[in-house]
PDB file of C-alpha atoms in Angstrom:
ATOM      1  CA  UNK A1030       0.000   0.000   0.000  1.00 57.00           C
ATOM      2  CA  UNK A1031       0.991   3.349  -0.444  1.00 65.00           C
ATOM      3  CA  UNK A1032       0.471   6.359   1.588  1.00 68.00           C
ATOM      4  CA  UNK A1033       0.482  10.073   0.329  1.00 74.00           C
ATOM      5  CA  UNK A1034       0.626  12.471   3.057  1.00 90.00           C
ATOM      6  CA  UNK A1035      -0.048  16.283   3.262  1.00 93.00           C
ATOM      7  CA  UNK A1036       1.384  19.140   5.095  1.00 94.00           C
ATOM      8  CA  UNK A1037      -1.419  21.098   6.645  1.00 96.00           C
ATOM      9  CA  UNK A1038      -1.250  23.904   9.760  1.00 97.00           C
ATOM     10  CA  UNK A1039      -2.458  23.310  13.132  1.00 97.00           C
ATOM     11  CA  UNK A1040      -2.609  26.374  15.000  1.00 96.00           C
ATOM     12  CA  UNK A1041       1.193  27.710  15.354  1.00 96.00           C
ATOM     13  CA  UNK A1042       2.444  24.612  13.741  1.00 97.00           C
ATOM     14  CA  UNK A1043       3.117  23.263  10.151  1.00 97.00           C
ATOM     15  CA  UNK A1044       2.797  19.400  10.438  1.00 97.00           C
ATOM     16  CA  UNK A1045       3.185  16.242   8.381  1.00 96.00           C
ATOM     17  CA  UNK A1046      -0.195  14.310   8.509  1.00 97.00           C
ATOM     18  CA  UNK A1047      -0.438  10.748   6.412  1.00 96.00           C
ATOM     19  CA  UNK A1048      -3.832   8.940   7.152  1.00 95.00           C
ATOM     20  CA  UNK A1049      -4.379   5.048   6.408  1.00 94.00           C
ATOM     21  CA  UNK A1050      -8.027   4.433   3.932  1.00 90.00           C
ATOM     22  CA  UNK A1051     -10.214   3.108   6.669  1.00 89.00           C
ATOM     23  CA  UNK A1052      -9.732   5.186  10.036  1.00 85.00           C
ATOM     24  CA  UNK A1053      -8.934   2.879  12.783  1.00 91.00           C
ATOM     25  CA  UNK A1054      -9.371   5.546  15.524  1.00 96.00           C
ATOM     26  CA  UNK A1055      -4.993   5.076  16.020  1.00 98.00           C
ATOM     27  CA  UNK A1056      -2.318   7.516  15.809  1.00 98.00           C
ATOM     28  CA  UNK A1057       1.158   8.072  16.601  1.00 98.00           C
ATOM     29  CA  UNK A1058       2.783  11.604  16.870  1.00 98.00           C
ATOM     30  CA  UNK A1059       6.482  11.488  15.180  1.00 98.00           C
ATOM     31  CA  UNK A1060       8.839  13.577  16.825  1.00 98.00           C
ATOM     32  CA  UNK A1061      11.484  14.427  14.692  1.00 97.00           C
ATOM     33  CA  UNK A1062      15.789  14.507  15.260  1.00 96.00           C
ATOM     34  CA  UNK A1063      17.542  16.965  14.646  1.00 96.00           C
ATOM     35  CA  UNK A1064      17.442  17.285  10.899  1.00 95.00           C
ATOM     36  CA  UNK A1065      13.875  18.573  11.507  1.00 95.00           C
ATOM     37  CA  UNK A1066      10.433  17.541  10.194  1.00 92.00           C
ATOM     38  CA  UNK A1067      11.919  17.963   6.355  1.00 90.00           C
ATOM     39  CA  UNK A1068      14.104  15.085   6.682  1.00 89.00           C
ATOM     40  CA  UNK A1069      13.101  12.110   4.142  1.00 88.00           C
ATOM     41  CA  UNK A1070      14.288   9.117   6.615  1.00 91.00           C
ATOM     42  CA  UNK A1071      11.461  10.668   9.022  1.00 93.00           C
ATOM     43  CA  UNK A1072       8.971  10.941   6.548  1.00 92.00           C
ATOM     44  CA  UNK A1073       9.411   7.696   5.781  1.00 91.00           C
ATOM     45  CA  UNK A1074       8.718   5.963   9.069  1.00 95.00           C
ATOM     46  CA  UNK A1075       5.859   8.679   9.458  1.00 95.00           C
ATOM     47  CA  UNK A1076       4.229   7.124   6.082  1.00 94.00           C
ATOM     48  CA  UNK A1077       5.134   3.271   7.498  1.00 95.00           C
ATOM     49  CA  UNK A1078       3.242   3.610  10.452  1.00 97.00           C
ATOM     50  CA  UNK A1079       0.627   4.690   8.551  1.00 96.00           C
ATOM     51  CA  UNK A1080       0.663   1.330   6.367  1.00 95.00           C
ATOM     52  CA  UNK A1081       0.470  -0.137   9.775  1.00 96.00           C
ATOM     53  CA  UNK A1082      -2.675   1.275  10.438  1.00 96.00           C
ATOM     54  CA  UNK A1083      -1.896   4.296  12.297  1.00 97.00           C
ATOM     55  CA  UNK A1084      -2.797   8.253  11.697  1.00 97.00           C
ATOM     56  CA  UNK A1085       0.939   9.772  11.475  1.00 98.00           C
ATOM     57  CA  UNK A1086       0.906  13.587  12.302  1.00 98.00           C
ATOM     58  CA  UNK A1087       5.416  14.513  12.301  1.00 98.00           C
ATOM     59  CA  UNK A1088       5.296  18.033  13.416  1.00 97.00           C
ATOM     60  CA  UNK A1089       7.510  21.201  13.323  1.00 97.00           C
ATOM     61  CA  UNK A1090       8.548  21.006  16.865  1.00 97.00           C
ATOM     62  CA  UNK A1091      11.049  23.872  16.171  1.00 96.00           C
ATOM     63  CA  UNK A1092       8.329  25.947  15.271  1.00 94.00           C
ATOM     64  CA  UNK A1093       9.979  27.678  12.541  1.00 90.00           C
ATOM     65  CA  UNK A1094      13.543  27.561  13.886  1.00 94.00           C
ATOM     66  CA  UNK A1095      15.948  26.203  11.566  1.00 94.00           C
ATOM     67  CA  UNK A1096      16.550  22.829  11.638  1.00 96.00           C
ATOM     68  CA  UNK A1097      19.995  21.652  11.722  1.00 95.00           C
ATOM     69  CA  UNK A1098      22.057  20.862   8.215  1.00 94.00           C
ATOM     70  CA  UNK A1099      24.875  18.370   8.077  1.00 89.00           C
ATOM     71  CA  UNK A1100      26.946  20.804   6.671  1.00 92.00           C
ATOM     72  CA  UNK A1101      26.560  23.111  10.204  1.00 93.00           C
ATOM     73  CA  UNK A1102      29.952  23.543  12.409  1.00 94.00           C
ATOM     74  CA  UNK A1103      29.726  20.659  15.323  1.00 91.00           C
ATOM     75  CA  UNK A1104      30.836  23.447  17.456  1.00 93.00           C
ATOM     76  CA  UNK A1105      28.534  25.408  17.428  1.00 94.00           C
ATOM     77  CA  UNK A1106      25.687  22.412  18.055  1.00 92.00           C
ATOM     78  CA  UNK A1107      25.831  22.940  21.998  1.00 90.00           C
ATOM     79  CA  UNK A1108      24.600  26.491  21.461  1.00 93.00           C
ATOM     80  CA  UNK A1109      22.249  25.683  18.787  1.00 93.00           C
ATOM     81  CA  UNK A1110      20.591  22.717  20.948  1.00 91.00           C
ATOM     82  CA  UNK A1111      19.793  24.705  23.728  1.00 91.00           C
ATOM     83  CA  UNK A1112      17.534  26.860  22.049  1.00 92.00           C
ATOM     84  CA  UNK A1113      15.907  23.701  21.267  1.00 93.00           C
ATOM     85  CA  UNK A1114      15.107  21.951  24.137  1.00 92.00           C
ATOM     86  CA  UNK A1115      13.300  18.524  23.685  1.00 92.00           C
ATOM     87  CA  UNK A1116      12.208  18.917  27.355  1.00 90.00           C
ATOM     88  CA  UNK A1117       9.680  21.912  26.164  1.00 93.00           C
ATOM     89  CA  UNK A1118       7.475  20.211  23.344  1.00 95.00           C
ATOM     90  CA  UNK A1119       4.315  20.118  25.914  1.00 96.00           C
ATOM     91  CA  UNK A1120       2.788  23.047  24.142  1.00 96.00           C
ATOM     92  CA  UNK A1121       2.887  21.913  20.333  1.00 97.00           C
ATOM     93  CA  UNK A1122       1.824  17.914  21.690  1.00 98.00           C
ATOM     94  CA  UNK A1123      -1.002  19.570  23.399  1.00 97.00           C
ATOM     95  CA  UNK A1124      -2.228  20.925  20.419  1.00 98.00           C
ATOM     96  CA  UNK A1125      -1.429  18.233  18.013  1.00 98.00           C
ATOM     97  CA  UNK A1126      -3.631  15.855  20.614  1.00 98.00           C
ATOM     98  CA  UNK A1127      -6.402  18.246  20.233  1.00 98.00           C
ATOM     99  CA  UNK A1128      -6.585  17.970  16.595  1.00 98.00           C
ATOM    100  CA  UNK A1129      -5.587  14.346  16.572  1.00 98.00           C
ATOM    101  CA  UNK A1130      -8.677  14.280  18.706  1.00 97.00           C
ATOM    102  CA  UNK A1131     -11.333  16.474  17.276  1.00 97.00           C
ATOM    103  CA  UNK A1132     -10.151  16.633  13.597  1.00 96.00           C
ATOM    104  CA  UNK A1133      -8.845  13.163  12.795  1.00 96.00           C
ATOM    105  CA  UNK A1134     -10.911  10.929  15.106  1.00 96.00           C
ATOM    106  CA  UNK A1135      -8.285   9.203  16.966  1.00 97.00           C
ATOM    107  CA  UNK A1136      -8.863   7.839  20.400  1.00 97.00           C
ATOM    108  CA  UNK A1137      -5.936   6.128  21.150  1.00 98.00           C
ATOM    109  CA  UNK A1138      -2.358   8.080  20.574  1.00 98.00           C
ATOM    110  CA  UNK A1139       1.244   6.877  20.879  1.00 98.00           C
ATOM    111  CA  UNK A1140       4.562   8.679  20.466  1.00 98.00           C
ATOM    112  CA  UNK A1141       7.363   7.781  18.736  1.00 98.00           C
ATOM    113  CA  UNK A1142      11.076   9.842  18.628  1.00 97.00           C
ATOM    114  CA  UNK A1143      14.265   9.692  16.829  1.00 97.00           C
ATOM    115  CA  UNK A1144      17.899  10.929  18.807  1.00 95.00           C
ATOM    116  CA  UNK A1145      16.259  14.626  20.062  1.00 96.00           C
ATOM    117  CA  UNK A1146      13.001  13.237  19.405  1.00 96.00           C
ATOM    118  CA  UNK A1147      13.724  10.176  21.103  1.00 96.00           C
ATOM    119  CA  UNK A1148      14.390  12.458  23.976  1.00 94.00           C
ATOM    120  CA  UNK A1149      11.656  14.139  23.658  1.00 95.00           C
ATOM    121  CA  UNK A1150       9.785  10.783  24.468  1.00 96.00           C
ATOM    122  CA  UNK A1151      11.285  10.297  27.859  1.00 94.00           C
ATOM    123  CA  UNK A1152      10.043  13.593  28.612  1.00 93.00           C
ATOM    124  CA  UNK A1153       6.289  13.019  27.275  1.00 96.00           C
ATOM    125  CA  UNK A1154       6.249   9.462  29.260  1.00 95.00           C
ATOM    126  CA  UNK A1155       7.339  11.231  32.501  1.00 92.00           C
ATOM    127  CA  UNK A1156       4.884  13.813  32.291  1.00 93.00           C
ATOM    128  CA  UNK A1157       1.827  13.546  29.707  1.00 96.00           C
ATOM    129  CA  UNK A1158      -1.635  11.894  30.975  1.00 96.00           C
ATOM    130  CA  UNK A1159      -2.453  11.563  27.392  1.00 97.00           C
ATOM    131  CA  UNK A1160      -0.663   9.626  25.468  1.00 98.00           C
ATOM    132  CA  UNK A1161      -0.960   5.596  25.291  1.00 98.00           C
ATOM    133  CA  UNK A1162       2.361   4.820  25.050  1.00 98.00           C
ATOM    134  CA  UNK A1163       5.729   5.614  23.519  1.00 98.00           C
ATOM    135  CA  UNK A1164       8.913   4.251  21.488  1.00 98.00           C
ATOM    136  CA  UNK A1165      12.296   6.125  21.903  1.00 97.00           C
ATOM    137  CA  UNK A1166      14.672   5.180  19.459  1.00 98.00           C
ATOM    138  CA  UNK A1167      18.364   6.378  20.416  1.00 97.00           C
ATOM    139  CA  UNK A1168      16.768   9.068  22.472  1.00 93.00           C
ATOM    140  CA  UNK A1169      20.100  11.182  24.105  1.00 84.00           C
ATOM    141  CA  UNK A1170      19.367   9.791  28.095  1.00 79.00           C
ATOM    142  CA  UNK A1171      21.633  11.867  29.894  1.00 68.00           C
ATOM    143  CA  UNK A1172      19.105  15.021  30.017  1.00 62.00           C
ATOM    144  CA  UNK A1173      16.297  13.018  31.762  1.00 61.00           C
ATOM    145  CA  UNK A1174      19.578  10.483  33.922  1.00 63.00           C
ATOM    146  CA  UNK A1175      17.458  11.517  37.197  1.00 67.00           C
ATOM    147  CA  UNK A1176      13.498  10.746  36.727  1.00 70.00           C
ATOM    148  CA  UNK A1177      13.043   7.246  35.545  1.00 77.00           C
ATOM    149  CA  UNK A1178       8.450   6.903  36.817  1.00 86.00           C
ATOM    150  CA  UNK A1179       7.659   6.800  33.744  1.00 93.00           C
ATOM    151  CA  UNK A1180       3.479   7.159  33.441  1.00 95.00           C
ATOM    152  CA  UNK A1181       3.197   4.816  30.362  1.00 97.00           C
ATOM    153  CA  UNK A1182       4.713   1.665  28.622  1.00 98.00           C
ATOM    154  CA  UNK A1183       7.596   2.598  26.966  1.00 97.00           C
ATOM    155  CA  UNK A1184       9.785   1.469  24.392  1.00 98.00           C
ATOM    156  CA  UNK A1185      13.657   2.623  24.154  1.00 97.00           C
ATOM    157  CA  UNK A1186      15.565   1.132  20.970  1.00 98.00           C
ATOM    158  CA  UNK A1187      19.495   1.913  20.936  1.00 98.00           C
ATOM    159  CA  UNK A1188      22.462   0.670  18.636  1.00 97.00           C
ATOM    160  CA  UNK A1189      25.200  -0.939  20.102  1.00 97.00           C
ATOM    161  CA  UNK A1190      28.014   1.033  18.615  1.00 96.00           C
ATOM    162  CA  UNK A1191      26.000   4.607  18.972  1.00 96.00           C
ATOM    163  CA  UNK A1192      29.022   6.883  19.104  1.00 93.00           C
ATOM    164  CA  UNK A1193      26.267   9.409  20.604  1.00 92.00           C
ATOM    165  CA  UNK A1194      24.755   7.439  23.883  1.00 94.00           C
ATOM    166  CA  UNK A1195      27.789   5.123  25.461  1.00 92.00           C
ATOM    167  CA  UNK A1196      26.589   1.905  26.803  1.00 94.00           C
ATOM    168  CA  UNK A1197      27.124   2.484  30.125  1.00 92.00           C
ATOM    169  CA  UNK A1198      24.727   5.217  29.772  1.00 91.00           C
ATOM    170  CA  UNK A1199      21.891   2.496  28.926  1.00 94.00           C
ATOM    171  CA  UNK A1200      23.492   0.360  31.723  1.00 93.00           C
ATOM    172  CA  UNK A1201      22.152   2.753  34.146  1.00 90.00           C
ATOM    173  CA  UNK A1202      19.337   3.841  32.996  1.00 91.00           C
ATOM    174  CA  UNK A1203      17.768  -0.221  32.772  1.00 92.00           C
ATOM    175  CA  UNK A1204      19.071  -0.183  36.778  1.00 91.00           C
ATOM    176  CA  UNK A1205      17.362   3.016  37.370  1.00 89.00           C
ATOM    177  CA  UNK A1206      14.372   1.833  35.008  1.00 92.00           C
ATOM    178  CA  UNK A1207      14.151  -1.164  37.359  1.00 92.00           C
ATOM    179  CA  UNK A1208      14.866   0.397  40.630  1.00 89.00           C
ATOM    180  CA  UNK A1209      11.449   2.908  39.566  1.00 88.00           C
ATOM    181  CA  UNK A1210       9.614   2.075  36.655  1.00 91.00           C
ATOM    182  CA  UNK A1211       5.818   0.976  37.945  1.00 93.00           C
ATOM    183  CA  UNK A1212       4.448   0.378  33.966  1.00 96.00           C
ATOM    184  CA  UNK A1213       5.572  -1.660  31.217  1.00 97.00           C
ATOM    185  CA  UNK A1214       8.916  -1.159  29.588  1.00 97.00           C
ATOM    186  CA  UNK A1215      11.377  -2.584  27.641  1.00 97.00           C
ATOM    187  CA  UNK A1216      15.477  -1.521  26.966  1.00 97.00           C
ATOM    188  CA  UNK A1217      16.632  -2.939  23.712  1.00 98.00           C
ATOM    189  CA  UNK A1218      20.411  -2.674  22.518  1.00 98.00           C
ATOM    190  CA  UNK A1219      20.760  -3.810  18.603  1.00 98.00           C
ATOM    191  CA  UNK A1220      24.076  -5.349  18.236  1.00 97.00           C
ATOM    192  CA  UNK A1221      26.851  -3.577  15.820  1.00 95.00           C
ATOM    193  CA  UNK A1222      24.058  -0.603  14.993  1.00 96.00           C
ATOM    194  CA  UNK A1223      24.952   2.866  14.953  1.00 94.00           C
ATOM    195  CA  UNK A1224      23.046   6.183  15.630  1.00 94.00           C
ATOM    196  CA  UNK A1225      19.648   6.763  13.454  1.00 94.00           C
ATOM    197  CA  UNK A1226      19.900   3.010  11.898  1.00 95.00           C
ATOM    198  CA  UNK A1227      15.725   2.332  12.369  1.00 96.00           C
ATOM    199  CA  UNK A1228      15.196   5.370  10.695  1.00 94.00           C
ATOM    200  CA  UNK A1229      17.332   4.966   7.238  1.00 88.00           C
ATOM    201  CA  UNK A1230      15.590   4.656   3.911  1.00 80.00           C
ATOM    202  CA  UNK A1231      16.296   1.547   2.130  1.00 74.00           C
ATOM    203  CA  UNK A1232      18.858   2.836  -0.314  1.00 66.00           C
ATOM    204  CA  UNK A1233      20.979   4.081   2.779  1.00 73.00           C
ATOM    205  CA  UNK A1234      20.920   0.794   4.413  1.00 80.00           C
ATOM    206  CA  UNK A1235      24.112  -1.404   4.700  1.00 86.00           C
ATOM    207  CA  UNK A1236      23.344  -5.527   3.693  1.00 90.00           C
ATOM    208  CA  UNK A1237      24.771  -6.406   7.195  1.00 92.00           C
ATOM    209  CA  UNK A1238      22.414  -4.489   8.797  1.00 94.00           C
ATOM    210  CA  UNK A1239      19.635  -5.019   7.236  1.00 93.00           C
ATOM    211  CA  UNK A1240      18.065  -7.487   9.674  1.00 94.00           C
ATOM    212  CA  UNK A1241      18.567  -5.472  12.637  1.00 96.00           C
ATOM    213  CA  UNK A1242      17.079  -2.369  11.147  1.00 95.00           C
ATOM    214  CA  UNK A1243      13.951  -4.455  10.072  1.00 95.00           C
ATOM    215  CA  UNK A1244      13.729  -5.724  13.665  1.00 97.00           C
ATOM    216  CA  UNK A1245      13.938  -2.583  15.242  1.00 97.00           C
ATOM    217  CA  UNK A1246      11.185  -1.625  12.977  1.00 97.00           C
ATOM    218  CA  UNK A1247       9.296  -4.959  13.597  1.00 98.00           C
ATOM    219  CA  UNK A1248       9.358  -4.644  17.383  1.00 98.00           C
ATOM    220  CA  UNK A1249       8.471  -0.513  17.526  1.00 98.00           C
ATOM    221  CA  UNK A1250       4.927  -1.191  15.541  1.00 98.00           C
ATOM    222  CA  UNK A1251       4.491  -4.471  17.661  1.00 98.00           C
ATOM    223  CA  UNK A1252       5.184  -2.327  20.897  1.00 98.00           C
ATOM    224  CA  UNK A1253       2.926   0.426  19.222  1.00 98.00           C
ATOM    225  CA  UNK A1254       0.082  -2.529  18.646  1.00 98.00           C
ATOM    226  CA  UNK A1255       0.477  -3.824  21.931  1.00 98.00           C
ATOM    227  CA  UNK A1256      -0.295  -0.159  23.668  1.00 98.00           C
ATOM    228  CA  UNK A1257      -2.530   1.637  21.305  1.00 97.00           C
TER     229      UNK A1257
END
């Protein structure tokens, strides 16, 4: 099946919205990295989901900020990121629910995030009533390394050789998870993946890792099915 998807505004926000034929009444926000809402490989897992069944809405949570371009100056990224902070998306997913809600007919609504969005996700599990459940995928941990009661099932996908998020980093975080986690969860490590491999389009991916990538894939709509 293919999916065709449209960029309509919601209030302050330009958004990505890709609905299945038959409304099933699911959705899933897509929360973008750090290439922004623009970015193909996001696009691309926005119009999956909807194959699976599932209203995608990917919105501009920079909110007209520039997005960040490959060809930016690395040092200058810890100045750009905090004017960007993936702990403040309440606003825009408050508004995106409402429309999910009263424009689109979902009832049930899950989050998904890559790297900043992925972070994002911790955030939204922690703190949003809302939302069904969520799916970070290499989500940066060390912003959120001190609240771990997370309100929903939860989801967090990382690659073993992520230059980004050391291992040890997960380490913790599955103690801490363990320690103070009352829902659901689940901490999945992919072996010999690197950072963004769930979200690559096909002509990007490497033969050796194809099988992981589809797995990751595999398990974030079964996680998605499970919750929503």
């Amino acid at each position: 099946m293919r999916v065709v998807g449209q960029e309509v505004q919601v209030k302050h926000i330009r958004v990505y919205i890709c609905k299945p034929p038959a409304s099933t009444g699911k959705s899933v926000i897509v929360i973008h990295d750090i290439f922004g809402r623009h970015l193909p490989n996001t696009r691309y897992m926005a119009d999956m989901l909807t194959t699976n069944g599932y209203i995608a809405i990917c919105p501009d949570f920079f909110v007209g900020q520039e997005a960040w371009k490959p060809s930016n100056d690395w040092a200058s990224f810890n100045d750009w990121v905090k004017t960007r902070d993936a702990g403040k998306t309440d606003k825009e997913v408050d508004v995106v629910l409402k429309y999910l809600k009263e424009q689109c007919g979902a009832k049930k609504i899950g989050v998904i995030g890559f790297c900043w969005g992925g972070a994002a996700v911790q955030h939204l599990m922690l703190k949003n009533p809302h939302l069904k459940t969520g799916v970070s995928l290499y989500g940066v941990i060390s912003r959120f390394e001190d609240k771990h009661s997370l309100l929903h099932p939860t989801f967090f996908i990382f690659g073993e050789k992520d230059d980004i998020i050391p291992l040890e980093q997960v380490t913790l975080l599955e103690q801490k998870l363990k320690q103070n986690c009352k829902v659901d969860y689940e901490v999945k490590i992919y072996p010999g993946q690197t950072h963004g491999f769930v979200h690559r389009k096909r002509e990007d991916i490497n033969p050796q890792d194809k099988p992981y990538i589809e797995e990751g894939r595999k398990d974030m709509i079964n996680w998605l099915n499970k919750y929503i």
